[in-house]
Tab-separated table of C-alpha atoms in Angstrom:
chain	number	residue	atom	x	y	z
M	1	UNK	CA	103.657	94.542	68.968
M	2	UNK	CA	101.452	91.636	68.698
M	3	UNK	CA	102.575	90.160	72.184
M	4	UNK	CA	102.640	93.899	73.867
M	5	UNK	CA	98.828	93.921	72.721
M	6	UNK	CA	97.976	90.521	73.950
M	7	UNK	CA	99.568	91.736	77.886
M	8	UNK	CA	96.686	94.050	77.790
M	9	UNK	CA	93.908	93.904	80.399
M	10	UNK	CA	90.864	93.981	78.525
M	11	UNK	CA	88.680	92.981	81.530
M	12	UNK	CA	85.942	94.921	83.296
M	13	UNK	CA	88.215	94.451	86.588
M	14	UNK	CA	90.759	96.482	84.812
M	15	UNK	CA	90.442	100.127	86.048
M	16	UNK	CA	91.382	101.613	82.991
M	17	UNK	CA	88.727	99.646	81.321
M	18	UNK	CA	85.995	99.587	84.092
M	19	UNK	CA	86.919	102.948	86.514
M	20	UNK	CA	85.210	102.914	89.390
M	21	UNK	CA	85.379	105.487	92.369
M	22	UNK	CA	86.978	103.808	95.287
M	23	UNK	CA	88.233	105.808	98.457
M	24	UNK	CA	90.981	103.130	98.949
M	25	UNK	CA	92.579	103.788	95.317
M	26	UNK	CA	91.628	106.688	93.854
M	27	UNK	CA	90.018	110.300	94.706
M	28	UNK	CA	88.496	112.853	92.950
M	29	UNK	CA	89.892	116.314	92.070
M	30	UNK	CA	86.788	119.434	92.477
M	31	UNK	CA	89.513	122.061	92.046
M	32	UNK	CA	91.371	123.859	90.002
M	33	UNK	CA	89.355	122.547	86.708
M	34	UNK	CA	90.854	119.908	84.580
M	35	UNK	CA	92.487	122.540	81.591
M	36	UNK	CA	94.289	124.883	84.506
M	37	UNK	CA	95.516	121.904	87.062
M	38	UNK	CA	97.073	120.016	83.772
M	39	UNK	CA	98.882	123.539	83.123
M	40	UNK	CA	100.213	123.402	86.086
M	41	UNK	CA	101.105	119.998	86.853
M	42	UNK	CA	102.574	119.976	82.998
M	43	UNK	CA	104.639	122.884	83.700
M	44	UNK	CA	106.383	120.841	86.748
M	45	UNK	CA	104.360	122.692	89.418
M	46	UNK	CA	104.575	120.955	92.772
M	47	UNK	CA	100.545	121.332	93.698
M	48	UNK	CA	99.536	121.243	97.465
M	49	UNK	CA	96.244	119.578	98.735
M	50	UNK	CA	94.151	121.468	101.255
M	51	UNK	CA	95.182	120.083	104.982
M	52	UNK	CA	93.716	120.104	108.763
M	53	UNK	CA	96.044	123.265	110.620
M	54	UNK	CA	94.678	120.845	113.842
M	55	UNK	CA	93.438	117.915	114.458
M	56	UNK	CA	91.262	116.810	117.893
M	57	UNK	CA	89.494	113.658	118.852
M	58	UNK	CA	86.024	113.588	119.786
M	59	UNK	CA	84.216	111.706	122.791
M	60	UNK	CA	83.958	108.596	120.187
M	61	UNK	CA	87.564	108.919	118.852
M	62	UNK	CA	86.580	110.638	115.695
M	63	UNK	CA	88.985	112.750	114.393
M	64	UNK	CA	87.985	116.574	114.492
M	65	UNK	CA	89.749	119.673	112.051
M	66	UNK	CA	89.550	122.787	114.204
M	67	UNK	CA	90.802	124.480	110.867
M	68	UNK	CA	91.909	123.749	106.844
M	69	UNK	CA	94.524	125.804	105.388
M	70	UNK	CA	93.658	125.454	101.531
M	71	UNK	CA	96.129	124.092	99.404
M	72	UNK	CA	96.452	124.439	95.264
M	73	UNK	CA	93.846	121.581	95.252
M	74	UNK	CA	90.546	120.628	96.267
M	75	UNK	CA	88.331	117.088	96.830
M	76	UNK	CA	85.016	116.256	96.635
M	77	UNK	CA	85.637	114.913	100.261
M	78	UNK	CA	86.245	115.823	103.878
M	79	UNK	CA	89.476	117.137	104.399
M	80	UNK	CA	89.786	113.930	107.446
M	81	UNK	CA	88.571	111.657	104.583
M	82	UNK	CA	91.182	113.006	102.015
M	83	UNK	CA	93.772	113.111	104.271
M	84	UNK	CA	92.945	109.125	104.942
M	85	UNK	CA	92.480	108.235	101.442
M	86	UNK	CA	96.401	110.409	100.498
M	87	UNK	CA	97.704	108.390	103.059
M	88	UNK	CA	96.631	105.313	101.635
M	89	UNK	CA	97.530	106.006	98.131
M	90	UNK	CA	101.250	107.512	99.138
M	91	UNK	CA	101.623	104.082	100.925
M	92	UNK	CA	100.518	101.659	98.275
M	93	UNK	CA	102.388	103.878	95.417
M	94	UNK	CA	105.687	103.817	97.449
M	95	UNK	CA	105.450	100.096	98.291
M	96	UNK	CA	104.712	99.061	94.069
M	97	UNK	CA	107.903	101.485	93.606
M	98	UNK	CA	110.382	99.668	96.198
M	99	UNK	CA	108.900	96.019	95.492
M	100	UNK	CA	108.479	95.872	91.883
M	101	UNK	CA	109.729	99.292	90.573
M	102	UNK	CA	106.872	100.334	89.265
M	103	UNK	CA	105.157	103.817	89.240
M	104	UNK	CA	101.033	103.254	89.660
M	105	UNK	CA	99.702	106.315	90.866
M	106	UNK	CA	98.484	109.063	87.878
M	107	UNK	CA	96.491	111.902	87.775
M	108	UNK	CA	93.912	111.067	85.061
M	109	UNK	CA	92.299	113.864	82.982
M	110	UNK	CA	88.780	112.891	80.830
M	111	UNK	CA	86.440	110.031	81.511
M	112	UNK	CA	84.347	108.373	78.642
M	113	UNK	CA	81.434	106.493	79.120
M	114	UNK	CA	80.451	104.166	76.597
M	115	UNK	CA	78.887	100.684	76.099
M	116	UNK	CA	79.348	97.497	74.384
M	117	UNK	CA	77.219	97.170	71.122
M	118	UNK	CA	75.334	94.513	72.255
M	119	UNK	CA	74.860	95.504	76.448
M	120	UNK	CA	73.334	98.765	78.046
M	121	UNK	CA	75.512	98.959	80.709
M	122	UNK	CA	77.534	102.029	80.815
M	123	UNK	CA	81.411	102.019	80.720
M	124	UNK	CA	83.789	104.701	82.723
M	125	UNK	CA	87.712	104.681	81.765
M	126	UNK	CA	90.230	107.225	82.200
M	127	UNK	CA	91.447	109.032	79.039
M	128	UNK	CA	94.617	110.608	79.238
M	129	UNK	CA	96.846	109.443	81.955
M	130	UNK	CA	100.182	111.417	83.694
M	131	UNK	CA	102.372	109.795	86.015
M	132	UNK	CA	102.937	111.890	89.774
M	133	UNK	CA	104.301	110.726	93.042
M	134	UNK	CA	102.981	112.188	96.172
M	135	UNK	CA	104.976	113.426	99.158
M	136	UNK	CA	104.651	115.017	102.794
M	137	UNK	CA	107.335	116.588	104.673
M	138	UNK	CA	105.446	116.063	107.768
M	139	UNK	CA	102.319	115.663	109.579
M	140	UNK	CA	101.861	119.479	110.051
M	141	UNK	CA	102.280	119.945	106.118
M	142	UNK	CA	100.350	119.456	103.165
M	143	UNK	CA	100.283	116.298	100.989
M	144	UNK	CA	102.068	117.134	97.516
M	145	UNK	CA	101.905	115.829	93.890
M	146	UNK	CA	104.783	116.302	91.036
M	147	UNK	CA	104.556	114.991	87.598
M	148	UNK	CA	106.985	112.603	87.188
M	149	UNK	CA	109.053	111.945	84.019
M	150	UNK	CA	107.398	108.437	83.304
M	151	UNK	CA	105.526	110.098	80.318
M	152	UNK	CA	102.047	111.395	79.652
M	153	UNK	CA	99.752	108.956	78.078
M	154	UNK	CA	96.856	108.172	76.586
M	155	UNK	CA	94.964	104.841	78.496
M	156	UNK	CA	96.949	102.148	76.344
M	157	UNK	CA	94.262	99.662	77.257
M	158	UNK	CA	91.265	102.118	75.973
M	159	UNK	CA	93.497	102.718	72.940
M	160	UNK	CA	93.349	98.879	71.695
M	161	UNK	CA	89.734	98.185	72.469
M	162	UNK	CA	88.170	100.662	70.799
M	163	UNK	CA	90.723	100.273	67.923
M	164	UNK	CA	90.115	96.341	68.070
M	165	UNK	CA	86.199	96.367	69.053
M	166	UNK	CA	84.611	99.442	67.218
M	167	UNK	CA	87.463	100.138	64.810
M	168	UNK	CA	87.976	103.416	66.359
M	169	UNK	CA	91.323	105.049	66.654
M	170	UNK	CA	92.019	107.736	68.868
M	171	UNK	CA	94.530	109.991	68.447
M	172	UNK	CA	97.724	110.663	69.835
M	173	UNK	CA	98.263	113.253	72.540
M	174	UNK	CA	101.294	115.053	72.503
M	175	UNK	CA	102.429	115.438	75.592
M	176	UNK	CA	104.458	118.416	75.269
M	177	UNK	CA	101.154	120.295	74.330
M	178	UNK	CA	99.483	121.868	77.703
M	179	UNK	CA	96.085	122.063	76.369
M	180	UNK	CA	94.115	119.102	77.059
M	181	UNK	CA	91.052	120.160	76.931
M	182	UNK	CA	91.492	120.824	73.536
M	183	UNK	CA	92.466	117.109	73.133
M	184	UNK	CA	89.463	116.132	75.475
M	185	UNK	CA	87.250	117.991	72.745
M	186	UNK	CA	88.539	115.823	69.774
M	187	UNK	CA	87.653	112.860	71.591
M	188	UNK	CA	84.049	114.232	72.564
M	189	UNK	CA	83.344	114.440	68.652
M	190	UNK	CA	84.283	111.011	68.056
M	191	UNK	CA	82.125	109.866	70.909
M	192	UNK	CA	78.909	111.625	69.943
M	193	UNK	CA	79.232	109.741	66.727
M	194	UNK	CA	79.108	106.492	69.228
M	195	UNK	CA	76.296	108.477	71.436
M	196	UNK	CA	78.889	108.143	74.280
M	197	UNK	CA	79.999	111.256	76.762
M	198	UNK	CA	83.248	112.430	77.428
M	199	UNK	CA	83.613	114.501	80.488
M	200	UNK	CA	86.379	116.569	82.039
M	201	UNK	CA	86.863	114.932	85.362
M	202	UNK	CA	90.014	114.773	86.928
M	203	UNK	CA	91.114	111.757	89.739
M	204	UNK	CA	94.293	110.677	91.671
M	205	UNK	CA	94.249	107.172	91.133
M	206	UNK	CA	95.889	103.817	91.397
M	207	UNK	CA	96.164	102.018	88.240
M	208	UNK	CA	98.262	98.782	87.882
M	209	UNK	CA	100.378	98.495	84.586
M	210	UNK	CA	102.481	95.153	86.139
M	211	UNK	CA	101.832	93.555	82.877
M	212	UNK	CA	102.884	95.745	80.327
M	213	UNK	CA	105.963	96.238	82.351
């Protein structure tokens, strides 16, 4: 245990640490809401993103949608700009999968900011994280996510420095339990006590876990 805990990352240029938004490795959900898309994804749903019906090229070569069929989820983004950014993650996901093996793309539910006792700056990381793999059938179909059965956990790396730096423990999430915004609550009371936030954002993201493997 004592050689699992020293393989963690503890590192502001660990994501799960330090998250930072970053079109190349990770993209935020804006619908369904974080309680009802971790129903659905928990219950083995296969969830479609919104997609261009057509795509055209302007005078400058920039890609046009003439039309967006909506999908089970939403971005923040433009639907050329998502589309981009799936791409990208499906890509770099597959490759860590055929090289090493490794599953590195999650859907992560909860952020909490906090800071360091003795700096102001303010700390993102992802709270509970559940393993998916993305697909497309083809270029005229939607991108696709499916939990996968890695496990749903919570961020091992938050886990240990809060236990280890502010002798705080958070608790298990058991991931048979669909509710997590129940869960996302019990960690919102322990972070007041720390005047730190806990929100309910949702992200497909990249997140490396080559050492603990």
């Amino acid at each position: 245990e004592l050689w699992k805990k020293r393989l963690l990352d503890l590192g502001k240029s660990n994501k799960l640490i330090n998250f930072k938004e970053n079109k190349r490795s990770n993209i935020a959900i804006a619908s369904p809401k974080c309680g009802d898309i971790f129903k659905l994804i928990h219950d083995e749903k296969s969830l479609s993103f919104s997609y261009p019906l057509k795509t055209t090229f302007d005078e400058r070569g920039e890609e046009q949608s003439l039309s967006v069929v909506k999908g089970d989820i939403e971005t923040f983004c433009s639907i050329n700009e998502q589309q981009r950014t799936l791409k990208s993650l499906r890509a770099k996901a597959k490759t860590s999968i055929e090289e090493q093996g490794v599953n590195i793309l999650y859907l992560t539910f909860g952020m909490i900011r906090w800071r360091e006792y003795d700096n102001f700056e303010i700390i993102a990381s992802p709270i509970v994280l559940v393993p998916v793999n993305i697909k497309i059938e083809s270029i005229n179909q939607p991108y696709t996510i499916n939990m996968i059965n890695d496990g749903i956990i919570v961020n091992p790396s938050l886990l240990y420095k809060f236990n280890n730096d502010f002798n705080i423990k958070l608790p298990d999430f058991d991931e048979h339990e669909d509710n997590i915004v129940e869960y996302l609550d019990i960690i919102s009371q322990i972070a007041k006590k720390n005047n730190w936030k806990v929100s309910d954002e949702v992200y497909l993201s990249l997140l490396s876990f080559l050492k603990i493997n």
